[in-house]
Short mmCIF file of N, CA, C and O in Angstrom, two decimals:
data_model
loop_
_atom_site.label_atom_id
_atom_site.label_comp_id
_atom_site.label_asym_id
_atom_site.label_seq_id
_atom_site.Cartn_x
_atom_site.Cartn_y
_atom_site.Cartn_z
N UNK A 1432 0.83 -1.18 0.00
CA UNK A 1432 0.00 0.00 0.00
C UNK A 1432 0.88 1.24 0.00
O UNK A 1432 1.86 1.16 0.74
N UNK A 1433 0.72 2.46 -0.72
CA UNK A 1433 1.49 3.05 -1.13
C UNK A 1433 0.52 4.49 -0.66
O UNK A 1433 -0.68 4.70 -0.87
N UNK A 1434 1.56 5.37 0.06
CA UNK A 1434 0.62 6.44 0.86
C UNK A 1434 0.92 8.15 -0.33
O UNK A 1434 2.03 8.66 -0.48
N UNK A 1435 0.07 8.51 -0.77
CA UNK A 1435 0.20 9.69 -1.50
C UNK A 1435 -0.30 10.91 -1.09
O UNK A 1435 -1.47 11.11 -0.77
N UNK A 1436 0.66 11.78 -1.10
CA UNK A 1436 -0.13 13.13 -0.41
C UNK A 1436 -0.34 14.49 -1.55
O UNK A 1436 0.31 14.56 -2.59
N UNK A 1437 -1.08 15.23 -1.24
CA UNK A 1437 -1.56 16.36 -2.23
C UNK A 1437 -0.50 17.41 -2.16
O UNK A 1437 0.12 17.69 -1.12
N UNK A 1438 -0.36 17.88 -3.11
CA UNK A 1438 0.51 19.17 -2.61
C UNK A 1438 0.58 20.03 -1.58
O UNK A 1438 1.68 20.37 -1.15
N UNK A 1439 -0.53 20.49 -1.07
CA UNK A 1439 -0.47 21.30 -0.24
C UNK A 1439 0.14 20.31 1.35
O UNK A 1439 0.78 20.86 2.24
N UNK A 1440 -0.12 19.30 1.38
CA UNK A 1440 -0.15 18.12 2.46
C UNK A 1440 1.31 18.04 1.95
O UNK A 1440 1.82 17.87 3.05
N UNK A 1441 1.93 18.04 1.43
CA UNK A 1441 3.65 17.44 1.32
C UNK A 1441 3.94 19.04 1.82
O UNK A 1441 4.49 19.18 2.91
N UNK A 1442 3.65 20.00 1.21
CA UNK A 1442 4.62 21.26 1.47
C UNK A 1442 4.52 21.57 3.20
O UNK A 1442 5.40 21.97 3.96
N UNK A 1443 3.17 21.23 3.48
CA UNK A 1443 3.30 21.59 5.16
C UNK A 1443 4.01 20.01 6.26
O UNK A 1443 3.99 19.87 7.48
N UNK A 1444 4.41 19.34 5.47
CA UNK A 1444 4.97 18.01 6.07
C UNK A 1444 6.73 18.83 6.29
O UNK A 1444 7.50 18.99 7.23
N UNK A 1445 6.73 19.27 4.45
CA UNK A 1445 8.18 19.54 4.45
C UNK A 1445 8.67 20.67 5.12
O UNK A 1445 9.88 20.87 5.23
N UNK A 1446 7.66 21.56 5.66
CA UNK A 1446 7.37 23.29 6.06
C UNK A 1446 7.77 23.73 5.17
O UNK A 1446 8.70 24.46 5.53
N UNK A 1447 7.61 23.80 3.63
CA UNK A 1447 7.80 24.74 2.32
C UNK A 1447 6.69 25.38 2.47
O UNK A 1447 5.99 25.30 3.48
N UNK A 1448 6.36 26.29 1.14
CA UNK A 1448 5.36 26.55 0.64
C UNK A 1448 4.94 25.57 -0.53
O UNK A 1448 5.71 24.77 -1.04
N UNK A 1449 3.41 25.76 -0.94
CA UNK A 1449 3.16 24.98 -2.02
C UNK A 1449 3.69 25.16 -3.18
O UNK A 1449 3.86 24.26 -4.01
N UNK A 1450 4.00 26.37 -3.34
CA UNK A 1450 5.23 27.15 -4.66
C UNK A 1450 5.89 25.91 -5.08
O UNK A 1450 5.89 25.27 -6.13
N UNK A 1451 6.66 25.74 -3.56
CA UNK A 1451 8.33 25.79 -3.65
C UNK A 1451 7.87 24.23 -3.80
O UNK A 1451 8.46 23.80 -4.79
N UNK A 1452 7.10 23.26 -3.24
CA UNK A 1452 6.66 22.02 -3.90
C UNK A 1452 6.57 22.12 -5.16
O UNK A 1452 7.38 21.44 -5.79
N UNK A 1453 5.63 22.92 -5.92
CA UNK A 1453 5.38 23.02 -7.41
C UNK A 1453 6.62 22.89 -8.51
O UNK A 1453 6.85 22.18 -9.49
N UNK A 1454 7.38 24.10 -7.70
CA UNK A 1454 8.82 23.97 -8.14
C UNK A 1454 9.43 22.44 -8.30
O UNK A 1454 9.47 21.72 -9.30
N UNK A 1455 9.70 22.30 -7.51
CA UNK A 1455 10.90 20.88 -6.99
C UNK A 1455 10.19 19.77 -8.21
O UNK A 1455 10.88 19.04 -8.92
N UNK A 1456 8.95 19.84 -8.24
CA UNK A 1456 8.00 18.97 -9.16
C UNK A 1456 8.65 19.01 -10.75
O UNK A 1456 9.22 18.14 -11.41
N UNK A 1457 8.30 20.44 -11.03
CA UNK A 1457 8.67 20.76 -11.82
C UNK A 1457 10.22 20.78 -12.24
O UNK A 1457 10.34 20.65 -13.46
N UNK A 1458 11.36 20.90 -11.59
CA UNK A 1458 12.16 20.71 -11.77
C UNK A 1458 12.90 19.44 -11.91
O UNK A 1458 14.04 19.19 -12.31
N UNK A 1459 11.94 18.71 -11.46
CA UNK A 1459 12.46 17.01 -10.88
C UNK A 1459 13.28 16.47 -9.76
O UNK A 1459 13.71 15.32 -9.69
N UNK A 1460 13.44 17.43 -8.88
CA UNK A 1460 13.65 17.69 -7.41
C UNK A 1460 12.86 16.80 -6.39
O UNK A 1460 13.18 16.62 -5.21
N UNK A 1461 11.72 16.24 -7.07
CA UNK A 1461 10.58 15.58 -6.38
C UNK A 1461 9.72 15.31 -7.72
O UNK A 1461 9.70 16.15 -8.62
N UNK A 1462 8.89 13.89 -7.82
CA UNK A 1462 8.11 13.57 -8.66
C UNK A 1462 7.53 13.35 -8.33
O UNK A 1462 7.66 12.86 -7.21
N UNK A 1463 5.67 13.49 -9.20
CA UNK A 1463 4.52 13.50 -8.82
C UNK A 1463 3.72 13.12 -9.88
O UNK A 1463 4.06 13.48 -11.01
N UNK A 1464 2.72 12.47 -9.73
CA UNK A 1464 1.67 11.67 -10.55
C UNK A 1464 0.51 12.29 -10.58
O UNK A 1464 -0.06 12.56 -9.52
N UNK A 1465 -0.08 12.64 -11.92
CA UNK A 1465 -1.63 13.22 -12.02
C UNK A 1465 -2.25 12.38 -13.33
O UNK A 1465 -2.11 12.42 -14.55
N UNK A 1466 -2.97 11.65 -12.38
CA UNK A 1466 -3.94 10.34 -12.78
C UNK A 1466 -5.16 11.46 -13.14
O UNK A 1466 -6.21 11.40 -12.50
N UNK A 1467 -5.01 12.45 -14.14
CA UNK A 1467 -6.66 13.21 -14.14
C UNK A 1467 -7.05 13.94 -12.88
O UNK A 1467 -7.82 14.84 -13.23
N UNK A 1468 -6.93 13.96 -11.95
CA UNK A 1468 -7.11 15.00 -10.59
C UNK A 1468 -5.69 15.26 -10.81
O UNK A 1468 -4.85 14.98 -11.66
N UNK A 1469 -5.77 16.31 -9.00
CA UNK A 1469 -4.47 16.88 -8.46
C UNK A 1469 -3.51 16.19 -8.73
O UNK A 1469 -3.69 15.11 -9.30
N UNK A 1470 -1.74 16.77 -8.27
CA UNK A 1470 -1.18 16.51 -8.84
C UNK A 1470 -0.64 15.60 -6.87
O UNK A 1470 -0.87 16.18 -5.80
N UNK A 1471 0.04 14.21 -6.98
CA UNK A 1471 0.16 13.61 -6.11
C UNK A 1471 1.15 12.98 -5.61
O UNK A 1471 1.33 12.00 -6.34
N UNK A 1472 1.91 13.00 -4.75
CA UNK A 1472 3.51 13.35 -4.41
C UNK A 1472 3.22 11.86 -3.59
O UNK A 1472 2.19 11.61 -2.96
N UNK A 1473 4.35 10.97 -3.76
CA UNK A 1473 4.44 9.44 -3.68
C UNK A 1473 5.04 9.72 -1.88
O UNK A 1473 5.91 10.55 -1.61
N UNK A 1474 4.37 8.88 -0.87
CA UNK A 1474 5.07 8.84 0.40
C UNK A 1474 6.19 8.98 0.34
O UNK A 1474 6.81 10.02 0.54
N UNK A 1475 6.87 7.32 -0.12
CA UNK A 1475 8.13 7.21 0.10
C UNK A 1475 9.05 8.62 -1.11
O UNK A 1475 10.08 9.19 -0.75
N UNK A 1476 8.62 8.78 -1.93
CA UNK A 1476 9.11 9.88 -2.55
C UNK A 1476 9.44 11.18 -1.55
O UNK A 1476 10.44 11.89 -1.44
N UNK A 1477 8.43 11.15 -1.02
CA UNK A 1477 8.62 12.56 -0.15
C UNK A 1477 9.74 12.35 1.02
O UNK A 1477 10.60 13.12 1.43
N UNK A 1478 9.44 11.16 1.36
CA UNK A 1478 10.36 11.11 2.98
C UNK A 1478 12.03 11.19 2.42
O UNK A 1478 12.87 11.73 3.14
N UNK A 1479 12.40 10.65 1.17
CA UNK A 1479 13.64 10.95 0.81
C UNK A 1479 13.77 12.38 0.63
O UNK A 1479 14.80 12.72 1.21
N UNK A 1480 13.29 13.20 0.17
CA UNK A 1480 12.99 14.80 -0.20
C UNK A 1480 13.12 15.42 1.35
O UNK A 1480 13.88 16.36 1.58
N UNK A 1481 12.41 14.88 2.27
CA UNK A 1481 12.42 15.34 3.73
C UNK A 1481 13.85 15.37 4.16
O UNK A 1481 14.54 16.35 4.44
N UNK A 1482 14.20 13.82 4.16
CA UNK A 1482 15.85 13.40 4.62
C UNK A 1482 17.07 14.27 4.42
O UNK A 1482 17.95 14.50 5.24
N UNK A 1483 16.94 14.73 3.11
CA UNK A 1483 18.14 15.77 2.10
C UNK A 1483 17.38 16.50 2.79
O UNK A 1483 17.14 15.85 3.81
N UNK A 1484 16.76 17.65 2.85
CA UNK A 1484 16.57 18.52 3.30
C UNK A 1484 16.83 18.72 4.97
O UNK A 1484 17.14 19.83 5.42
N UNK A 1485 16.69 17.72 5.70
CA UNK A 1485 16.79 17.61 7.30
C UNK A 1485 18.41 16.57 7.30
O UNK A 1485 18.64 15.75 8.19
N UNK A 1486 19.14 16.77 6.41
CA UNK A 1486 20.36 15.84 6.88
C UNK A 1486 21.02 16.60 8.37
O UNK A 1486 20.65 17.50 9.13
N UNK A 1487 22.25 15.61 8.27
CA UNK A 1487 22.73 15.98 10.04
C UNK A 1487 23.78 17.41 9.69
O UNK A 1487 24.80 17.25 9.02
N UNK A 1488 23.62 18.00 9.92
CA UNK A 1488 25.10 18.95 9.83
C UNK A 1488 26.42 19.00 9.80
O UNK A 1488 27.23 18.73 10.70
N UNK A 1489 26.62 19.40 8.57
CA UNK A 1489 28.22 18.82 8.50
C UNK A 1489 29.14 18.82 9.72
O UNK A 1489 28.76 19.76 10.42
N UNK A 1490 30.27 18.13 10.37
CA UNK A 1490 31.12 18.24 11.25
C UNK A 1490 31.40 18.95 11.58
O UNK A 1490 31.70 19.84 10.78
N UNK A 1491 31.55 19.20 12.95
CA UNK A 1491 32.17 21.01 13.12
C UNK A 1491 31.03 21.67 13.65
O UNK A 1491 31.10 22.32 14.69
N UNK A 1492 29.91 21.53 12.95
CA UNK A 1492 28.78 22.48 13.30
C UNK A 1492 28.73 22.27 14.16
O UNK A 1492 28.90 23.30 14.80
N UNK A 1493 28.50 21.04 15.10
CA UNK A 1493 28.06 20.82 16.34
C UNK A 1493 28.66 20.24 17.09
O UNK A 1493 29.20 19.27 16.55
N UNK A 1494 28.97 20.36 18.64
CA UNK A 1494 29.67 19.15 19.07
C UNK A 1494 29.07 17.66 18.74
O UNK A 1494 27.92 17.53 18.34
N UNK A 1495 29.83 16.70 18.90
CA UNK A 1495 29.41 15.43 18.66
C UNK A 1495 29.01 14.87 19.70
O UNK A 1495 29.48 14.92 20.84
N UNK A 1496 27.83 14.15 19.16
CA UNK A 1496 26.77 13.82 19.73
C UNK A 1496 26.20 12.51 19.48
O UNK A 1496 25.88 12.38 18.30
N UNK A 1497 25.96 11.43 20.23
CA UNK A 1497 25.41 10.30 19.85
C UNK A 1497 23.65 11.03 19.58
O UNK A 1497 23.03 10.37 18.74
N UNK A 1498 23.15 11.79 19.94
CA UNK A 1498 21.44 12.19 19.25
C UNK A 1498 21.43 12.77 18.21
O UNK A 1498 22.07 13.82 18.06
N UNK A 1499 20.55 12.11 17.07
CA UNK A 1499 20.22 11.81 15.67
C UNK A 1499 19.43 13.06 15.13
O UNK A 1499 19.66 13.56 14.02
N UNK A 1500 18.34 13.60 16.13
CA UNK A 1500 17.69 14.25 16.28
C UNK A 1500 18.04 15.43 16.04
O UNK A 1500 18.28 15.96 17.13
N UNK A 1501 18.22 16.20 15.15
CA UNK A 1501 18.92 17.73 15.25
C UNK A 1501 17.77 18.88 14.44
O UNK A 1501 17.88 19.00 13.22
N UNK A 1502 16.90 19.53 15.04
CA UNK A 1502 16.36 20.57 14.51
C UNK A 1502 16.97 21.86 14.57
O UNK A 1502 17.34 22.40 15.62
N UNK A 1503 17.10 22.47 13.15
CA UNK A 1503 18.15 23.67 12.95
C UNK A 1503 16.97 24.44 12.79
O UNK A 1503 15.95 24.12 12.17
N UNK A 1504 17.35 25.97 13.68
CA UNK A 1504 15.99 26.98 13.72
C UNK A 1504 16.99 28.63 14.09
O UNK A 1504 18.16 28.96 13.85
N UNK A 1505 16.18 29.11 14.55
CA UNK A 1505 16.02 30.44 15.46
C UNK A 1505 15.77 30.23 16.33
O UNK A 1505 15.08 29.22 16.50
N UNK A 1506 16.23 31.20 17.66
CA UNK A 1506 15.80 31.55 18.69
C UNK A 1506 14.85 32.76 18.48
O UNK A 1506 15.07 33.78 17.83
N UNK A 1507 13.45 32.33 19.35
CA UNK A 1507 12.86 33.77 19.13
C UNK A 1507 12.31 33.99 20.46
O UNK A 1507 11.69 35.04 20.61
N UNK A 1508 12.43 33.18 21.47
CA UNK A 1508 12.56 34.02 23.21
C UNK A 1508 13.83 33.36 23.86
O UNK A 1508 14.56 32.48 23.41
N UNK A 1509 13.88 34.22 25.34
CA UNK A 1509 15.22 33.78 25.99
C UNK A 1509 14.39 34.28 27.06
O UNK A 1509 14.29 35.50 27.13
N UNK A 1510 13.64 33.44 28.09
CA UNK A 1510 13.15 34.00 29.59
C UNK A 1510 14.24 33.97 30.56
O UNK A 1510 14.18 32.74 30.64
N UNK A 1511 15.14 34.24 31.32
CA UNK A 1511 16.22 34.23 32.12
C UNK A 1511 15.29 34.58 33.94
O UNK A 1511 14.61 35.57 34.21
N UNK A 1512 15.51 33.77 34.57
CA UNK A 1512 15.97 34.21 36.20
C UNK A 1512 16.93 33.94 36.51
O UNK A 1512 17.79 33.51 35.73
N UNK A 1513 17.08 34.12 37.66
CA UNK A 1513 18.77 34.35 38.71
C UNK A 1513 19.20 32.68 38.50
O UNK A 1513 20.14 32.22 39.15
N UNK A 1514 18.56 32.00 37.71
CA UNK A 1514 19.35 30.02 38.01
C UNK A 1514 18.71 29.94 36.50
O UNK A 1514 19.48 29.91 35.53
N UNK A 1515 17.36 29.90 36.34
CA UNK A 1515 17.36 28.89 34.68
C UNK A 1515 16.89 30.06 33.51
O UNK A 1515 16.83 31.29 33.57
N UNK A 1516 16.60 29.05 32.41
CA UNK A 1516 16.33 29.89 31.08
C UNK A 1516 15.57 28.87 30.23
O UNK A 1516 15.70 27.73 29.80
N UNK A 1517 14.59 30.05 30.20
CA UNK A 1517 13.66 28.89 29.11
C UNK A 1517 13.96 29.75 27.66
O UNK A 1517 13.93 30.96 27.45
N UNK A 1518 14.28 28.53 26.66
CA UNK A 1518 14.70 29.14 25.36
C UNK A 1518 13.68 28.29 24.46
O UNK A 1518 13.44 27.08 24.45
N UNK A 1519 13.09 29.50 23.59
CA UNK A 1519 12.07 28.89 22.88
C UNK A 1519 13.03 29.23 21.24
O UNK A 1519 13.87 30.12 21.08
N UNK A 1520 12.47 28.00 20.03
CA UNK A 1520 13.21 28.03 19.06
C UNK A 1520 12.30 27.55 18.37
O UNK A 1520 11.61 26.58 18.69
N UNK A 1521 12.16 28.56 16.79
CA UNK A 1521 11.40 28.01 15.76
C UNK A 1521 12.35 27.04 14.61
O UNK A 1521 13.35 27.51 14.06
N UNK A 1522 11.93 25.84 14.41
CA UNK A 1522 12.46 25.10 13.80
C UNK A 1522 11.63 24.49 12.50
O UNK A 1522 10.85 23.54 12.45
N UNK A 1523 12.13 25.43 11.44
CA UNK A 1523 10.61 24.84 10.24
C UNK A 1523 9.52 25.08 10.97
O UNK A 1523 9.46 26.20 11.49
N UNK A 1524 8.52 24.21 11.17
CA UNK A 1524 6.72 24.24 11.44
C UNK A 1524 7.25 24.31 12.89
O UNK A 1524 6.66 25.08 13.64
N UNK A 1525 8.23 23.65 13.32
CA UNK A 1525 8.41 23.16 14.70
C UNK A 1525 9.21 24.33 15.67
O UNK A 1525 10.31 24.87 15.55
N UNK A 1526 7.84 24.48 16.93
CA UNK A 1526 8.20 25.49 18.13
C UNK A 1526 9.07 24.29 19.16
O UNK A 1526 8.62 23.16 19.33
N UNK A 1527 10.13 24.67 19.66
CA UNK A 1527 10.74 24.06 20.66
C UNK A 1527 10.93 24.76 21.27
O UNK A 1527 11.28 25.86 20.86
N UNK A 1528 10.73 24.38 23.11
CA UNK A 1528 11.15 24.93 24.39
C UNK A 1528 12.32 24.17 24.98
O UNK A 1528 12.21 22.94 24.91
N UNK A 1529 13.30 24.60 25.48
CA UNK A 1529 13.91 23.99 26.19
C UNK A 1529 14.62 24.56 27.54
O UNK A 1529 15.21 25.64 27.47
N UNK A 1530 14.56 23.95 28.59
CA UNK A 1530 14.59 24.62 29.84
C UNK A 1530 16.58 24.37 29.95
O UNK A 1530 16.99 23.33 29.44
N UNK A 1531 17.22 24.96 30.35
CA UNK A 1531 18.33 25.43 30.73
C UNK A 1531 19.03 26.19 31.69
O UNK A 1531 18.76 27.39 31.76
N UNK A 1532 19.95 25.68 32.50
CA UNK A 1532 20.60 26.81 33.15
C UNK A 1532 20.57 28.10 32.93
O UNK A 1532 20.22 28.28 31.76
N UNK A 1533 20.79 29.20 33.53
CA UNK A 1533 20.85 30.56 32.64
C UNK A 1533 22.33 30.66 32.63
O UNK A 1533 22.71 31.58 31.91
N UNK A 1534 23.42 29.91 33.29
CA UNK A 1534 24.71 29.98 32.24
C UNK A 1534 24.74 29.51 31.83
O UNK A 1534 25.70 29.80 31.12
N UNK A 1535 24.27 28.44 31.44
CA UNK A 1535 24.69 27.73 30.18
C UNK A 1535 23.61 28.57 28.93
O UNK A 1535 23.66 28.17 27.76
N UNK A 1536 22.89 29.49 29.23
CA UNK A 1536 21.75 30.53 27.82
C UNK A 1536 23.09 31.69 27.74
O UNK A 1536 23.49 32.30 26.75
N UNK A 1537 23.59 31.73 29.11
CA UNK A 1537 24.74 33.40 28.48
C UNK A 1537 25.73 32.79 28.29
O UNK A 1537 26.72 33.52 28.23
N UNK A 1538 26.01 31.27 28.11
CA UNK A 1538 27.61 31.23 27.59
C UNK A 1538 27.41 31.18 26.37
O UNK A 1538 28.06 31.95 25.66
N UNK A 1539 26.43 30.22 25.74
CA UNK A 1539 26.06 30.43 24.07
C UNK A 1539 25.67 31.16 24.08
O UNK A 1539 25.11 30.99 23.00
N UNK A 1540 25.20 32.56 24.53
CA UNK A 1540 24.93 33.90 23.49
C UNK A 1540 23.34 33.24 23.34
O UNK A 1540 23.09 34.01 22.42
N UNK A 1541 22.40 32.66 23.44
CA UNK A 1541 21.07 32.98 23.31
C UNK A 1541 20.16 34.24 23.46
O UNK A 1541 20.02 34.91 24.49
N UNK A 1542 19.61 34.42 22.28
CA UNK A 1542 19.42 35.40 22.25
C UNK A 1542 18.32 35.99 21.03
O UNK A 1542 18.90 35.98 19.94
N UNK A 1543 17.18 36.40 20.94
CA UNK A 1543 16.00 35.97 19.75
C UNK A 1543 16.92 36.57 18.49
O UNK A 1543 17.71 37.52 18.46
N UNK A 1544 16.58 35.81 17.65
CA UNK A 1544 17.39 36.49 16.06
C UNK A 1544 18.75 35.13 15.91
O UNK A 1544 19.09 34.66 14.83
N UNK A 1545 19.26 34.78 17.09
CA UNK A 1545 20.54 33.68 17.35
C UNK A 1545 19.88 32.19 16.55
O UNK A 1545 18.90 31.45 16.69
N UNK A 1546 21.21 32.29 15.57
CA UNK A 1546 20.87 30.62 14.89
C UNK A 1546 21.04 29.47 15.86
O UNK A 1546 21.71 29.75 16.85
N UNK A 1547 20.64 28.42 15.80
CA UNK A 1547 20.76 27.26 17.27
C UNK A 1547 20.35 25.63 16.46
O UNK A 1547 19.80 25.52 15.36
N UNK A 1548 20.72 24.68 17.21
CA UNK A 1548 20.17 23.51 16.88
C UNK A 1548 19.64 23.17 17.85
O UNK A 1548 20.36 23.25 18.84
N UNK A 1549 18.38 22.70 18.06
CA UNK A 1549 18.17 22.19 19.33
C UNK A 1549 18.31 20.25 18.87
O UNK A 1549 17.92 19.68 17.84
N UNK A 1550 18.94 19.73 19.98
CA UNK A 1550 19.37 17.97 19.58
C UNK A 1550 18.43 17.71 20.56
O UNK A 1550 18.33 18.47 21.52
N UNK A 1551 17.66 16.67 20.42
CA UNK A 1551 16.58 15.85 20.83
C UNK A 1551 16.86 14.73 21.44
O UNK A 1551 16.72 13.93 20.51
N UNK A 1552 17.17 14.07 22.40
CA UNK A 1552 17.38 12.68 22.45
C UNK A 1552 16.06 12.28 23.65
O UNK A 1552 15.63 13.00 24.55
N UNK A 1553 15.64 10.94 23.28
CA UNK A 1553 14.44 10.34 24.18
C UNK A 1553 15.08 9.05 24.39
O UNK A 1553 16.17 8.78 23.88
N UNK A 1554 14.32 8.12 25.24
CA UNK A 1554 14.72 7.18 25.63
C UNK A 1554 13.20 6.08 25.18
O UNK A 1554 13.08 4.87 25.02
N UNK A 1555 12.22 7.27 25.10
CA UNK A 1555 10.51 6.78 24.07
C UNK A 1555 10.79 7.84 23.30
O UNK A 1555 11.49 8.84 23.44
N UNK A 1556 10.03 7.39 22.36
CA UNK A 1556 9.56 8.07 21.21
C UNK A 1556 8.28 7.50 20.67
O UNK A 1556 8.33 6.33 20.29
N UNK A 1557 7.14 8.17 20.56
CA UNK A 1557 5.57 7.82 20.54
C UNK A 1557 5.11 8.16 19.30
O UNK A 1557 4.54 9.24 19.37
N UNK A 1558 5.11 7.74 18.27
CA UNK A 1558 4.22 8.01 16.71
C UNK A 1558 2.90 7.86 16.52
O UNK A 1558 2.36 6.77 16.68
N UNK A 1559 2.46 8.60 16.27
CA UNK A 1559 0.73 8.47 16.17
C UNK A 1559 0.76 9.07 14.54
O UNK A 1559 1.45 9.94 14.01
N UNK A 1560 -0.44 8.08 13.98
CA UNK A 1560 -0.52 8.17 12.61
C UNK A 1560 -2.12 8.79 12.27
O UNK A 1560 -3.06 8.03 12.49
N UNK A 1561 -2.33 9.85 11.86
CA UNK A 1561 -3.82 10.67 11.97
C UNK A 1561 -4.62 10.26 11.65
O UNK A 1561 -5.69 10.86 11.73
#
């Protein structure tokens, strides 16, 4: 069974716009099938398109890390008291909070506008399919 999504449904999977889907289509960046309706972007097609686009960051970027997990974003708050820091980060579609020392928010320079990765690691991880 083979799962196909509509354009607009792949571009908010990938956080593009539908444009920039149209594009990639069109360019052959991504291929898509129109059986007479819309035009229809193949699952497994897309999740490779996702992958290249979400690869890990070249070496260097980050310290090394056994977590796989790496969302590259903005910082767009930094709450600070006298001990912690909650740092919120837009990542593509994805808002992340993460609670922190407040030296460890003023030794990296956090700060809204500041590029960041936030690394993810769980010990669960829970998938729910809609």
């Amino acid at each position: 069974m083979s799962t196909s999504y509509r354009i607009a449904e792949a571009a908010a999977l990938l956080g593009v716009s539908d444009d920039t889907v149209r594009r990639w289509i069109d360019g052959d960046r991504l291929s898509a099938t129109r059986d007479g309706g819309p035009a229809q972007v193949d699952g497994a097609e897309l999740a490779r398109v996702a992958t290249e686009l979400h690869e890990t960051p070249p070496p260097g970027t980050t310290r090394s890390s056994s977590a796989r997990n790496r969302l590259a974003g903005i910082v767009t708050r930094v709450v600070r008291d006298t001990v912690m820091a909650q740092v919120e980060i837009q990542a593509g579609p994805f808002r992340l909070v993460s609670l922190m020392s407040r030296e460890a928010a003023d030794e990296l320079g956090l700060e809204p506008g500041v590029r960041a990765v936030a690394t993810v690691k769980a010990t669960q991880v829970s998938v729910d399919v809609p």
